[in-house]
CSV table of C-alpha atoms and ligand atoms in Angstrom, one decimal:
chain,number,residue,atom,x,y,z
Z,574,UNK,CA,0.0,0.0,0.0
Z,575,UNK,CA,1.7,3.7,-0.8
Z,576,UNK,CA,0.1,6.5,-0.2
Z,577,UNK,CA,0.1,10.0,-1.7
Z,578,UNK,CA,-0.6,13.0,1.1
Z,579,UNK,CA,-1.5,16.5,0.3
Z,580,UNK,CA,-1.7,19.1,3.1
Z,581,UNK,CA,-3.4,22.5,2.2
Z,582,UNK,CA,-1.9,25.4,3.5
Z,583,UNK,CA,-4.7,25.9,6.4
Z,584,UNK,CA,-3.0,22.6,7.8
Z,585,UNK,CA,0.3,23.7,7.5
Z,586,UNK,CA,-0.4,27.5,9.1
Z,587,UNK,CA,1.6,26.9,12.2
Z,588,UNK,CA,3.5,24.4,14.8
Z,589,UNK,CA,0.7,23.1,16.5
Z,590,UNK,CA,-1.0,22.4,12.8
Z,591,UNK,CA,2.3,20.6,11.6
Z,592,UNK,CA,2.0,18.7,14.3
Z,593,UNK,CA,-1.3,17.3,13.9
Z,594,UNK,CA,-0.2,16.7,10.0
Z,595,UNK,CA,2.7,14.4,11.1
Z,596,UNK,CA,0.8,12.7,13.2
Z,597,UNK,CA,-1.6,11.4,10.9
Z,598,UNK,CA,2.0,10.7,8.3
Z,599,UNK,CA,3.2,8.8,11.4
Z,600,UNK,CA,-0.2,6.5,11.9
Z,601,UNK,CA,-0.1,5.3,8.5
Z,602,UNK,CA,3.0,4.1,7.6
Z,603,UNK,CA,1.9,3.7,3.9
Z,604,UNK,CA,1.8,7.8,3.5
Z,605,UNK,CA,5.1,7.7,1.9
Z,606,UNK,CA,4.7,10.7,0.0
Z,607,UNK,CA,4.0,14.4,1.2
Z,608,UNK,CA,3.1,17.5,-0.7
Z,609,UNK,CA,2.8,20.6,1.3
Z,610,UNK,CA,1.4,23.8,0.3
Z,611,UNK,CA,2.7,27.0,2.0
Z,612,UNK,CA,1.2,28.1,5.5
Z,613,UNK,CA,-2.0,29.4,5.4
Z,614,UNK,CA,-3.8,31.8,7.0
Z,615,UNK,CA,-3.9,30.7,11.3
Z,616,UNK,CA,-7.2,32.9,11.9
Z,617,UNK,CA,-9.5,34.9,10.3
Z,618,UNK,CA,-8.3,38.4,8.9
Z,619,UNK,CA,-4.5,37.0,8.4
Z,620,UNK,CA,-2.5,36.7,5.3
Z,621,UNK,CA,-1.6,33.5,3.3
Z,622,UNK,CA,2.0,33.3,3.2
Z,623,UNK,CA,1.9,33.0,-0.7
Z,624,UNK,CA,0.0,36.8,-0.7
Z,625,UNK,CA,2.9,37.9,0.9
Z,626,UNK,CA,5.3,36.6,-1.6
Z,627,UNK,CA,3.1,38.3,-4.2
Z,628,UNK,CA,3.5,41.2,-2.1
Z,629,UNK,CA,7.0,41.1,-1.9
Z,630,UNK,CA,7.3,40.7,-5.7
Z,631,UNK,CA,5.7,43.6,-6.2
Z,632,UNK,CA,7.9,45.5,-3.9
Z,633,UNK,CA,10.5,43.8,-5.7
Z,634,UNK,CA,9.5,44.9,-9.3
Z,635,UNK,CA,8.6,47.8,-8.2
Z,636,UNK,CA,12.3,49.0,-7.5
Z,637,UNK,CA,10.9,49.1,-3.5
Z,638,UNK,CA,12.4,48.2,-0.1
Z,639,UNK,CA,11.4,44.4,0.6
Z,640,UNK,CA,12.6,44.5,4.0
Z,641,UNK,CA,9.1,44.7,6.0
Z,642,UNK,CA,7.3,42.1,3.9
Z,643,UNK,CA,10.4,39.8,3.8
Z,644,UNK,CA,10.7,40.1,7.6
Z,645,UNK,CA,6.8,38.9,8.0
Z,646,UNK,CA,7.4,36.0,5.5
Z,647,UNK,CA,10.5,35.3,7.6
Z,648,UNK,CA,9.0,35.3,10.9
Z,649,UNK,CA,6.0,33.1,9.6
Z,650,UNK,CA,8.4,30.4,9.1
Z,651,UNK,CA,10.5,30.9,12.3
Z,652,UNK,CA,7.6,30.6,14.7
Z,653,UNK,CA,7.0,26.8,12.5
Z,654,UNK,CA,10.6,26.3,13.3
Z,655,UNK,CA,10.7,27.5,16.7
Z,656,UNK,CA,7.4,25.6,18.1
Z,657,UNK,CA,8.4,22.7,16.4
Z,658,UNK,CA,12.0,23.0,18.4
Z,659,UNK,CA,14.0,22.6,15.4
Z,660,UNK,CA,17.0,24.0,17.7
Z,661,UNK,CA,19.5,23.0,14.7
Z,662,UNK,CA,17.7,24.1,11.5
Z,663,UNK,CA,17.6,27.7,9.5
Z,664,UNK,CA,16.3,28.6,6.2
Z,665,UNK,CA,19.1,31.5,6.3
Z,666,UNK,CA,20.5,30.7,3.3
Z,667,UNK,CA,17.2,30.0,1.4
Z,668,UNK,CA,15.8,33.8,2.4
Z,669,UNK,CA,19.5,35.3,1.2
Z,670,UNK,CA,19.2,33.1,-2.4
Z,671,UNK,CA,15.4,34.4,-2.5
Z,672,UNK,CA,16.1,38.4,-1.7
Z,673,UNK,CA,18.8,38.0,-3.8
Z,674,UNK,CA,17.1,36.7,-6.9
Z,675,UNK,CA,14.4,38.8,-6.8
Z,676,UNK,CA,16.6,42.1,-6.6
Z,677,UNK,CA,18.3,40.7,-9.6
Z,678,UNK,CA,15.2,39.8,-11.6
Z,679,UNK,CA,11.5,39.9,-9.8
Z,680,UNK,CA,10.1,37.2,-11.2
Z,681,UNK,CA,6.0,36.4,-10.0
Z,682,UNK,CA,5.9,32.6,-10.3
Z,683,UNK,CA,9.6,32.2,-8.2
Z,684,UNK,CA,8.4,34.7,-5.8
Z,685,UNK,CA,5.2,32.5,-5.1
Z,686,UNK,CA,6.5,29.0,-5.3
Z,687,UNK,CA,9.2,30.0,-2.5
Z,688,UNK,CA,6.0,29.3,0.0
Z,689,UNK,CA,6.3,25.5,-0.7
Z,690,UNK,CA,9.4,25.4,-1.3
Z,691,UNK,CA,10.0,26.7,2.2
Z,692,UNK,CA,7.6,25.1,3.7
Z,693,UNK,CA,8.7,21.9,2.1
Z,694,UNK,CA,11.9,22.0,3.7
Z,695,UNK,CA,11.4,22.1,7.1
Z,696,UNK,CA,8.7,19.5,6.5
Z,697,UNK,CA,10.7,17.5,5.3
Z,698,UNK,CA,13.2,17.8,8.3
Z,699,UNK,CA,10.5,17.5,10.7
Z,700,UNK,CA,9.5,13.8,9.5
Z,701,UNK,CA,13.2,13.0,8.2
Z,702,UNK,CA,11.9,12.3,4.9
Z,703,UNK,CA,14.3,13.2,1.8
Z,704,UNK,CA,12.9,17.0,-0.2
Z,705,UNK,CA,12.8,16.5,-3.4
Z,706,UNK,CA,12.5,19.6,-5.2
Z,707,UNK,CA,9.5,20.0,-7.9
Z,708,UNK,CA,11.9,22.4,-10.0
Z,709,UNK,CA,13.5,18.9,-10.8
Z,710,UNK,CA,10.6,16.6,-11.5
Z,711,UNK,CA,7.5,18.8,-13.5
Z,712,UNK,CA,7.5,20.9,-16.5
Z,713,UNK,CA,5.8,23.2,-18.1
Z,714,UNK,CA,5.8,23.8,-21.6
Z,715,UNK,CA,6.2,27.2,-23.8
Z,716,UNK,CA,2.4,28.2,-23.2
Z,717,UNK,CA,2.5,27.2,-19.2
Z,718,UNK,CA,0.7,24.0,-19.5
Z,719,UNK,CA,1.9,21.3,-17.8
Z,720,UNK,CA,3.8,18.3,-20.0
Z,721,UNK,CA,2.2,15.7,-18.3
Z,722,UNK,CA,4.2,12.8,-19.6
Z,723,UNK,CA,7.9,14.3,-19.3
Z,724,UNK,CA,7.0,15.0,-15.8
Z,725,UNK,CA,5.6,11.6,-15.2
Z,726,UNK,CA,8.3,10.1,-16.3
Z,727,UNK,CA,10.5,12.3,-14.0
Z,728,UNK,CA,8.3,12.2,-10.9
Z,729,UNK,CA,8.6,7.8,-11.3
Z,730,UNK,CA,12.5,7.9,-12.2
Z,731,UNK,CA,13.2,10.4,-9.0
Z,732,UNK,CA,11.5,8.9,-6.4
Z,733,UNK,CA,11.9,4.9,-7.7
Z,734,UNK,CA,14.5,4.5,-4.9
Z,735,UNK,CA,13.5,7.2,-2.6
Z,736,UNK,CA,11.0,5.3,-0.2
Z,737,UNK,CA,9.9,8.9,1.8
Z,738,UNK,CA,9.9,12.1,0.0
Z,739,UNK,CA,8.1,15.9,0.5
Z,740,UNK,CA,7.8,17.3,-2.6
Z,741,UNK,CA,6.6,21.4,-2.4
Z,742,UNK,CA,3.0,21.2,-3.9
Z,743,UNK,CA,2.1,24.0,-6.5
Z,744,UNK,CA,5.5,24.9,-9.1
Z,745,UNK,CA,7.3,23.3,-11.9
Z,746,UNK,CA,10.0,24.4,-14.0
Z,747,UNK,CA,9.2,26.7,-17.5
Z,748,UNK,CA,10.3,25.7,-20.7
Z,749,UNK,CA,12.8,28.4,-20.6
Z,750,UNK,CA,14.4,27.3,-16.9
Z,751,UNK,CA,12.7,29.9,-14.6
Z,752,UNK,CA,10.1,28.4,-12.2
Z,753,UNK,CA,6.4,28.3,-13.0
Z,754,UNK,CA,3.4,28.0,-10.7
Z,755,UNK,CA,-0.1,26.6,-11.2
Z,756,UNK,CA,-3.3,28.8,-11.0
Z,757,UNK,CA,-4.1,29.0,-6.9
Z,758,UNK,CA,-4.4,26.2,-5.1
Z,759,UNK,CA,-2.2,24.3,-7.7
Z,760,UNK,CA,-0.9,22.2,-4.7
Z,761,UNK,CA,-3.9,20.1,-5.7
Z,762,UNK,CA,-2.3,19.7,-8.8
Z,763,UNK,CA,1.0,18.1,-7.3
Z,764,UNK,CA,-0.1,15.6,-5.5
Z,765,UNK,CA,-1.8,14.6,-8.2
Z,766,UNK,CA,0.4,14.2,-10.4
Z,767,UNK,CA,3.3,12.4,-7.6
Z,768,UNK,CA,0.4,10.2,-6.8
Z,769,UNK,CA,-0.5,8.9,-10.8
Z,770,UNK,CA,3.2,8.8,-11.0
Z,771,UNK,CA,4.3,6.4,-8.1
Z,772,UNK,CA,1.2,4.5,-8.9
Z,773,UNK,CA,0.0,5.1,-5.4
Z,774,UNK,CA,-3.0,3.3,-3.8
Z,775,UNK,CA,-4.5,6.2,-2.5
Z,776,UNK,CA,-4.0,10.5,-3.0
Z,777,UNK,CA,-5.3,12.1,0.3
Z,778,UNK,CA,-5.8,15.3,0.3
Z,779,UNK,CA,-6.1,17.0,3.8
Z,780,UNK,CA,-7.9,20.4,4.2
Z,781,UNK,CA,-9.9,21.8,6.9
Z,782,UNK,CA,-13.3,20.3,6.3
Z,783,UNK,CA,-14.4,16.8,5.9
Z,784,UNK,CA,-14.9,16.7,2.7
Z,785,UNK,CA,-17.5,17.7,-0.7
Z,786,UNK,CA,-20.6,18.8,1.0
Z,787,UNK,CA,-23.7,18.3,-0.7
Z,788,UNK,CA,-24.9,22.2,-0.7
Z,789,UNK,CA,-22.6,25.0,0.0
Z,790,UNK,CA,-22.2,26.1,3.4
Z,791,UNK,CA,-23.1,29.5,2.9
Z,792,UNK,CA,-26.4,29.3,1.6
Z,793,UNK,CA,-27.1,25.5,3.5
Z,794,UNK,CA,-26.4,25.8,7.4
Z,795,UNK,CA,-24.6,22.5,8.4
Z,796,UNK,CA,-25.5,20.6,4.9
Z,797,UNK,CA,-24.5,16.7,5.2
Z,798,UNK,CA,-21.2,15.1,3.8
Z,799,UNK,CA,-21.1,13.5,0.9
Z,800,UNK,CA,-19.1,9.9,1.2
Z,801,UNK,CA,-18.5,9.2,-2.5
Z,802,UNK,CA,-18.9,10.7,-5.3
Z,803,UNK,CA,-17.6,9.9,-9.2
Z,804,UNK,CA,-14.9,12.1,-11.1
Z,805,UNK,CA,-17.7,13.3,-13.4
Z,806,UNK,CA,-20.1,14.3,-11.1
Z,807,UNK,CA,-17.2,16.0,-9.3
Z,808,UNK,CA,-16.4,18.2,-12.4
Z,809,UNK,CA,-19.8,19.3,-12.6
Z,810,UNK,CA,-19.8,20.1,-9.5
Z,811,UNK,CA,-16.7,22.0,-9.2
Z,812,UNK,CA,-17.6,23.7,-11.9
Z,813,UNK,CA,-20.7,25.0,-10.8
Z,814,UNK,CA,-18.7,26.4,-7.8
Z,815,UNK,CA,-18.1,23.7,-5.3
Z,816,UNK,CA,-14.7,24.5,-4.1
Z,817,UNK,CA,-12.7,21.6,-2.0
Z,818,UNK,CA,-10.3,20.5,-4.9
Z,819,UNK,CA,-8.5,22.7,-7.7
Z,820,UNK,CA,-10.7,21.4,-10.8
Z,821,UNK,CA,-7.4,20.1,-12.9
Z,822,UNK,CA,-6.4,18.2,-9.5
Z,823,UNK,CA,-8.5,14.8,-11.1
Z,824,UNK,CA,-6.6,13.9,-14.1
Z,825,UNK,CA,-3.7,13.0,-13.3
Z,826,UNK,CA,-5.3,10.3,-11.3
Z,827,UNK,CA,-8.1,9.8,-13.0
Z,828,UNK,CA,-5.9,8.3,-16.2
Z,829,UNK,CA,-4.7,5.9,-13.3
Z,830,UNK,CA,-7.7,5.1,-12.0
Z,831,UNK,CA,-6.5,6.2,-8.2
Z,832,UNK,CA,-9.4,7.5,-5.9
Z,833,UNK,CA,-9.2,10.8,-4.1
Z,834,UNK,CA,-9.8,10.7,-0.5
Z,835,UNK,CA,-10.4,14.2,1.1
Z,836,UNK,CA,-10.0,14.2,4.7
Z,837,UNK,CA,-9.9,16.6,7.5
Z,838,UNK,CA,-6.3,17.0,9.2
Z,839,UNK,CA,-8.7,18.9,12.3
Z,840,UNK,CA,-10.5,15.7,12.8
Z,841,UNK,CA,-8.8,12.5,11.2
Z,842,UNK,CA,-11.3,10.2,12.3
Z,843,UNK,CA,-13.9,11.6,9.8
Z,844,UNK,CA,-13.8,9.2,7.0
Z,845,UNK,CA,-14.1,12.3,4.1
Z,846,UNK,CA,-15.0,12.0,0.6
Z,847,UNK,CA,-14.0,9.4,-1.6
Z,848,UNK,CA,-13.5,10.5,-5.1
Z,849,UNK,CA,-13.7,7.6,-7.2
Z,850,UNK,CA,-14.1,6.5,-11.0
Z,851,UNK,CA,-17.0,4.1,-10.7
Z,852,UNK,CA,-18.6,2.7,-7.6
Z,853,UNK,CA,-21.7,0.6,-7.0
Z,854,UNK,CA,-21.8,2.8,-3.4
Z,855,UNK,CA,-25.3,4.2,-3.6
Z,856,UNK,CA,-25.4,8.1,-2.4
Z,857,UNK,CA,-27.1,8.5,0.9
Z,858,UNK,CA,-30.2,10.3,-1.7
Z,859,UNK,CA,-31.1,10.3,-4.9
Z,860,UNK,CA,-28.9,13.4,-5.9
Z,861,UNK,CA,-24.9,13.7,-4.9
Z,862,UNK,CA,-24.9,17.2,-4.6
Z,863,UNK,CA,-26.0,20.7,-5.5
Z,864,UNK,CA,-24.2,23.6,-7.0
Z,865,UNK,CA,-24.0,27.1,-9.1
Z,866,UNK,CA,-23.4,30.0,-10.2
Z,867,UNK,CA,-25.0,33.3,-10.9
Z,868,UNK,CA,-24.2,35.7,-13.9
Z,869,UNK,CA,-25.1,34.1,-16.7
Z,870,UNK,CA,-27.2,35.8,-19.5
Z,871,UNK,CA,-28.9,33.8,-22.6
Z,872,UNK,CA,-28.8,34.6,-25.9
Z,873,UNK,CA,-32.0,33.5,-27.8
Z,874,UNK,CA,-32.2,33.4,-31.8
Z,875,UNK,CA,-35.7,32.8,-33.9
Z,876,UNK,CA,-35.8,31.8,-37.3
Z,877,UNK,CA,-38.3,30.2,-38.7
Z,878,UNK,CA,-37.5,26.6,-40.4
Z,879,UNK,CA,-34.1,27.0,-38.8
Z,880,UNK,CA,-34.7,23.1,-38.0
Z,881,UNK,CA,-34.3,22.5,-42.0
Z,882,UNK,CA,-31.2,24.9,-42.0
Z,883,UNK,CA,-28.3,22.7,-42.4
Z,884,UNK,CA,-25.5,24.2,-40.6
Z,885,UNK,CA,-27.0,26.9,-38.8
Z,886,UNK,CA,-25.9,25.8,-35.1
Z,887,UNK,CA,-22.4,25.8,-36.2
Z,888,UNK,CA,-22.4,29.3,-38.2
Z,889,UNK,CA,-24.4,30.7,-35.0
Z,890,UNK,CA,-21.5,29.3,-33.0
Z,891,UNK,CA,-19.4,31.1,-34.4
Z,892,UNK,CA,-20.2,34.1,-34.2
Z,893,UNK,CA,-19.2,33.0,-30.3
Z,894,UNK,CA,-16.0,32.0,-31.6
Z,895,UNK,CA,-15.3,34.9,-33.4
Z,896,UNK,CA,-15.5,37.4,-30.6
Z,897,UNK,CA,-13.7,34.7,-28.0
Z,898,UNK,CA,-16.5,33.5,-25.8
Z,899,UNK,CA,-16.7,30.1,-24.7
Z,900,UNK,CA,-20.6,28.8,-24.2
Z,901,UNK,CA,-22.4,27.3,-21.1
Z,902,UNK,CA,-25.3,25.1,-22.4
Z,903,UNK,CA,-27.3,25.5,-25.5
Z,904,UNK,CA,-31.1,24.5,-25.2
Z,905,UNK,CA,-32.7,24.5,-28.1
Z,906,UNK,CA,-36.7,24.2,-29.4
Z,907,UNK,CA,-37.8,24.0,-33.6
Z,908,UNK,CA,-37.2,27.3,-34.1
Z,909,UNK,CA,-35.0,28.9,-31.3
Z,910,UNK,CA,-31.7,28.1,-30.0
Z,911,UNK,CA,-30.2,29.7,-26.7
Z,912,UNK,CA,-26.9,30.2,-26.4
Z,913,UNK,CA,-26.2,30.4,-22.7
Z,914,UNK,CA,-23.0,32.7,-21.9
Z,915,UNK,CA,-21.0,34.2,-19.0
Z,916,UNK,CA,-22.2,37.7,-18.3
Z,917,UNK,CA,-19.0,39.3,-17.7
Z,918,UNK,CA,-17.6,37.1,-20.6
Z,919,UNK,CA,-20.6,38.5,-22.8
Z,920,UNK,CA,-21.1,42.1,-22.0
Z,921,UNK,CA,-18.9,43.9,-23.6
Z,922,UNK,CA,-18.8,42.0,-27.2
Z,923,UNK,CA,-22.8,41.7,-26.8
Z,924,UNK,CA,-23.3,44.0,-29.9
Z,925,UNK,CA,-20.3,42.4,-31.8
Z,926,UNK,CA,-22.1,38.6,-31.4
Z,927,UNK,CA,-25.4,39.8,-32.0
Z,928,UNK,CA,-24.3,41.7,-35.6
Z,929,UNK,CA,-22.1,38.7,-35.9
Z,930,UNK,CA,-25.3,36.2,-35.5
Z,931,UNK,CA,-27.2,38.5,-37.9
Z,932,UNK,CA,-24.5,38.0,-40.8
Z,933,UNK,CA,-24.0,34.4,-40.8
Z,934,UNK,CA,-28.0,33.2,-40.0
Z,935,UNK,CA,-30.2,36.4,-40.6
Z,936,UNK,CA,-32.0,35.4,-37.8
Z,937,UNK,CA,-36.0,36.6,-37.0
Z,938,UNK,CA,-35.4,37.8,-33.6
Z,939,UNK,CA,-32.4,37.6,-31.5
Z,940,UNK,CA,-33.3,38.4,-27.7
Z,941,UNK,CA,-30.8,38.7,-25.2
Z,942,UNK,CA,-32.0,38.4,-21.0
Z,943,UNK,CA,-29.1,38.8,-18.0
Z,944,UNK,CA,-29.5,38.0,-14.5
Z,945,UNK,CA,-29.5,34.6,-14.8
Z,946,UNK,CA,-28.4,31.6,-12.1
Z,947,UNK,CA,-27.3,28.2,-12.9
Z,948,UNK,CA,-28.0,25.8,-10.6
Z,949,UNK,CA,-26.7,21.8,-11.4
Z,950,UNK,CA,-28.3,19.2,-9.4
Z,951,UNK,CA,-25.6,16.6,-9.9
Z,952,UNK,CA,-26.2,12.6,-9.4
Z,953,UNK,CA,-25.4,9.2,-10.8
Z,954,UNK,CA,-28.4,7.7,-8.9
Z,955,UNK,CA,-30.8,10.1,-10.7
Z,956,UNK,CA,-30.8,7.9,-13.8
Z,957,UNK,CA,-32.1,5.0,-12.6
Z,958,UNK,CA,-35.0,7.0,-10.1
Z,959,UNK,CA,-38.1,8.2,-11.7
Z,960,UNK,CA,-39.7,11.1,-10.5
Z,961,UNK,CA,-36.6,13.4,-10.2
Z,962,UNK,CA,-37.4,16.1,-11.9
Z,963,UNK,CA,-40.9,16.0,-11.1
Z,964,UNK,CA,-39.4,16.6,-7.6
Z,965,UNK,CA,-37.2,19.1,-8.1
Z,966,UNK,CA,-40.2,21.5,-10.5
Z,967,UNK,CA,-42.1,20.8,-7.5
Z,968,UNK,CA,-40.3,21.8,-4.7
Z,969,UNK,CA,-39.4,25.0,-7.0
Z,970,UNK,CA,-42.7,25.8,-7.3
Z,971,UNK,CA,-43.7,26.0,-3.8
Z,972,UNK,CA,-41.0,27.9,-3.3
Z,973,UNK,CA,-42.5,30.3,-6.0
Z,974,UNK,CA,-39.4,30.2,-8.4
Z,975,UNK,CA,-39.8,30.6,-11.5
Z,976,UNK,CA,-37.7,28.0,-13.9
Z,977,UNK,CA,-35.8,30.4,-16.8
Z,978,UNK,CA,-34.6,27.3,-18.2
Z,979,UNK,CA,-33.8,23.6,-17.8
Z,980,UNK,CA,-31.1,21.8,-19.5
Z,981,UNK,CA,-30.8,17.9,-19.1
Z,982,UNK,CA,-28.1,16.2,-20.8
Z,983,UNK,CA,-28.5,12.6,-22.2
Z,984,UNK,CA,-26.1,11.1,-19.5
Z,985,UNK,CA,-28.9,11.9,-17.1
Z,986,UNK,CA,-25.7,13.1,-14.6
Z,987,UNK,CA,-27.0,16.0,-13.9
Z,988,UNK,CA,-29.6,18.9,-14.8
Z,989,UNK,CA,-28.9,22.4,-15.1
Z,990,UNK,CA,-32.1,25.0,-13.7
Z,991,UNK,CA,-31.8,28.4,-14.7
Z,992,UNK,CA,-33.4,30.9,-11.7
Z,993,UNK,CA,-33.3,34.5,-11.4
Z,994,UNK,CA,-30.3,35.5,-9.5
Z,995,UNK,CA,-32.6,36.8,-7.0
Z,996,UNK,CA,-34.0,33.6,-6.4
Z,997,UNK,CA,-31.0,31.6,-6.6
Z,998,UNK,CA,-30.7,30.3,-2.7
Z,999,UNK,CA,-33.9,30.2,-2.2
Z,1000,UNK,CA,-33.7,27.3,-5.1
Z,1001,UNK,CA,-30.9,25.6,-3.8
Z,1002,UNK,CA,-32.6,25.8,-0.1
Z,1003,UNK,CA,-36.0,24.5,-2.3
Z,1004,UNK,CA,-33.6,21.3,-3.9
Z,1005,UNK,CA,-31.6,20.2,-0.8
Z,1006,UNK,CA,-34.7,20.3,1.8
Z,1007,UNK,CA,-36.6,17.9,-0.7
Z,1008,UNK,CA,-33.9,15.4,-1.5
Z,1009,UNK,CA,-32.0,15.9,2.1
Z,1010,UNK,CA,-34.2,17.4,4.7
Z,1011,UNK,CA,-37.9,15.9,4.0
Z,1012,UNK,CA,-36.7,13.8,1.4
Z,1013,UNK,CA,-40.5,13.7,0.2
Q,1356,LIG,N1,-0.1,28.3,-1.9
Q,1356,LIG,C1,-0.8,28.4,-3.2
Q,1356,LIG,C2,-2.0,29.2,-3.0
Q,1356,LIG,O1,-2.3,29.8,-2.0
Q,1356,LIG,C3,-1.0,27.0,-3.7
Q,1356,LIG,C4,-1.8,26.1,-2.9
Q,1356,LIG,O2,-2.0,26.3,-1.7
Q,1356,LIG,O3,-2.2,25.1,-3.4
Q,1356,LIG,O4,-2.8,29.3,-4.0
């Protein structure tokens, strides 16, 4: 059994935090592998250690004095060292390499990574494991995507004969030999890719809740845990909003076939989520979870007989296309098509794609409406239940919501309500108290 562990940077903030994490290392001997992210914030109101080093960057490129910012950074790390009575360890001569290199030649991504990087280190002190730097192991190519198999290969070469490791969660190296950083929360993204690489049993990836919950807190007080959920329900979910994981985090694994397992490093014994490809586990209800997102607007075309019109999806596509705007969902009736977009995506080219649409399809009528919320009720048992969305137009309408729109793809994974922004919690408060609550 081997293991691949991801700590976030709210379980890394401080000594009595990095405790805890090795701990759980040290009741499993199989978690052989550790990817930190930097420190986090240790209460409300403070500063992520990785804001600071964009901070300091800035100071940096900005010709500025670095000494206050670099002082915080450096004092964030010492109290780690200190409580954790590292009496013989100093990251000295890291903080001279980093001031020094960014005086030369500020660079954003080095500045950033440093937060792992440091971290990393006296992590990897603290347990006696070897650090293996992620400069050495992933790549980036010209246009900052990661080259997933060079860095395979690399991550499996490096740590064949190095049984323990801590590998600093969130960088690479560029194509051009300066270091490169995910988007946030690209720690995610590490473990990841360590864990498809070492073939592990497991990725666990601790953070400060237990797990996917099946609403969002801040609209569902106290909403209940979801135990397992699939890698496709996940992406809809996460892309509707559900923030636990950084969305790219699953495939890496995925292509492995490795489950997920996010856990709680503030109470271990919860069991968390399990991420997994397939499962037979039914849910706990009918639907896995619920998510979205407000700001959408829809674009609606008429034309008569466009159903005989070969082609005309495609040309009114591209008129999309043209100005740069990617599309949600695209419901469609005989005669219309809706073309649902991001608002702040849209708004500005609005007059562009409309004059666009009326050059490639002449359309009828061509209608646009904003203040629109998605809202994706996301579930692999849903196929195989009758009644779902009976139950969810229901429970919407004695709310007194009106549906905008519905959208049900033929994978029967998930459907997609459109709401009024105004009327957007009170949905999702409509949804989760008929499936979870009263589970009429
Ligand atoms: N430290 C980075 C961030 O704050 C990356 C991470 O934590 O995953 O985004």
């Amino acid at each position: 059994m081997k293991k691949v562990v991801k700590f976030g940077g709210s379980s890394l903030a401080d000594a009595g935090q990095f405790r805890k994490v090795a701990d759980i290392i040290h009741a499993d001997p199989s978690r052989a592998y550790v990817v930190p992210s930097a420190p986090g914030k240790r209460f409300d109101g403070d500063t992520k250690v990785t804001d600071l080093l964009y901070a300091l960057y800035h100071k940096a490129a900005e010709g500025g004095d670095m000494g206050p910012v670099l002082d915080t950074i450096r004092s964030r790390y010492q109290e780690i060292i200190d409580g954790l009575q590292l009496t013989d360890f100093s990251l000295d001569d890291q903080f001279a390499e980093i001031e020094a290199r960014l005086k030369e030649d500020p660079q954003s991504d080095y500045a950033a990574s440093r937060g792992e990087f440091l971290n990393a280190h006296i992590m990897a002190r603290y347990l006696g494991y070897e650090f293996v730097d992620a400069a050495e192991v992933i790549f980036f190519d010209e246009d900052g995507n990661l080259e997933s198999k060079r860095t395979k290969k690399a991550v499996a070469a490096k740590l064949e004969n190095i049984p323990r490791a801590v590998i600093p969660g969130f960088y690479g190296m560029g194509h051009d030999g300066k270091i490169r950083t995910f988007s946030r929360g690209g720690s995610d993204i590490t473990g990841s890719i360590v864990a498809g690489a070492v073939k592990a049993d497991v990725y666990e990836n601790w953070t400060d809740v237990s797990g996917f919950m099946v609403a969002d807190p801040r609209i569902i007080k106290d909403p209940v845990n979801i135990d397992t959920i699939t890698y496709r329900e996940l992406r809809e979910l996460s892309y509707m909003g559900a923030s636990v994981l950084h969305e790219d985090a699953i495939f890496p694994v995925r292509g492995e076939g490795i489950p997920i397992n996010i856990r709680n490093t503030n109470k271990p014994e919860d069991d968390g989520t399990w991420i997994v490809e397939s499962t037979c586990q039914k849910s706990g209800y009918v639907i896995t979870g619920i998510a979205g997102k407000k700001g959408f607007c829809t674009v609606l075309i008429y034309k008569a007989l466009m159903n005989a019109e070969v082609g005309f999806g495609r040309r009114v596509l591209q008129a999309f296309e043209d100005n740069g705007i990617s599309f949600e969902h695209m419901p469609s009736g005989i005669d219309t098509m809706t073309v649902v977009v991001h608002e702040d995506e849209f708004m500005h080219k609005e007059q562009k794609v409309i004059s666009a649409i009326h050059r490639y399809v002449q359309p009828d009528v061509v209608e646009i409406e904003s203040d629109l919320a998605l809202i994706a009720v996301v579930g692999r048992g849903m196929k195989s239940m009758r009644g779902t969305a009976g139950r969810i137009f229901s429970a919407l309408a004695h709310a007194k919501v009106n549906v905008r729109m519905i959208d049900q793809g033929s994978s029967e994974l998930n459907i997609i309500i459109g709401v009024a922004n105004e009327d957007f919690e009170n949905a999702v408060r409509a949804i989760y108290d008929i499936f979870v609550v009263t589970q009429l």
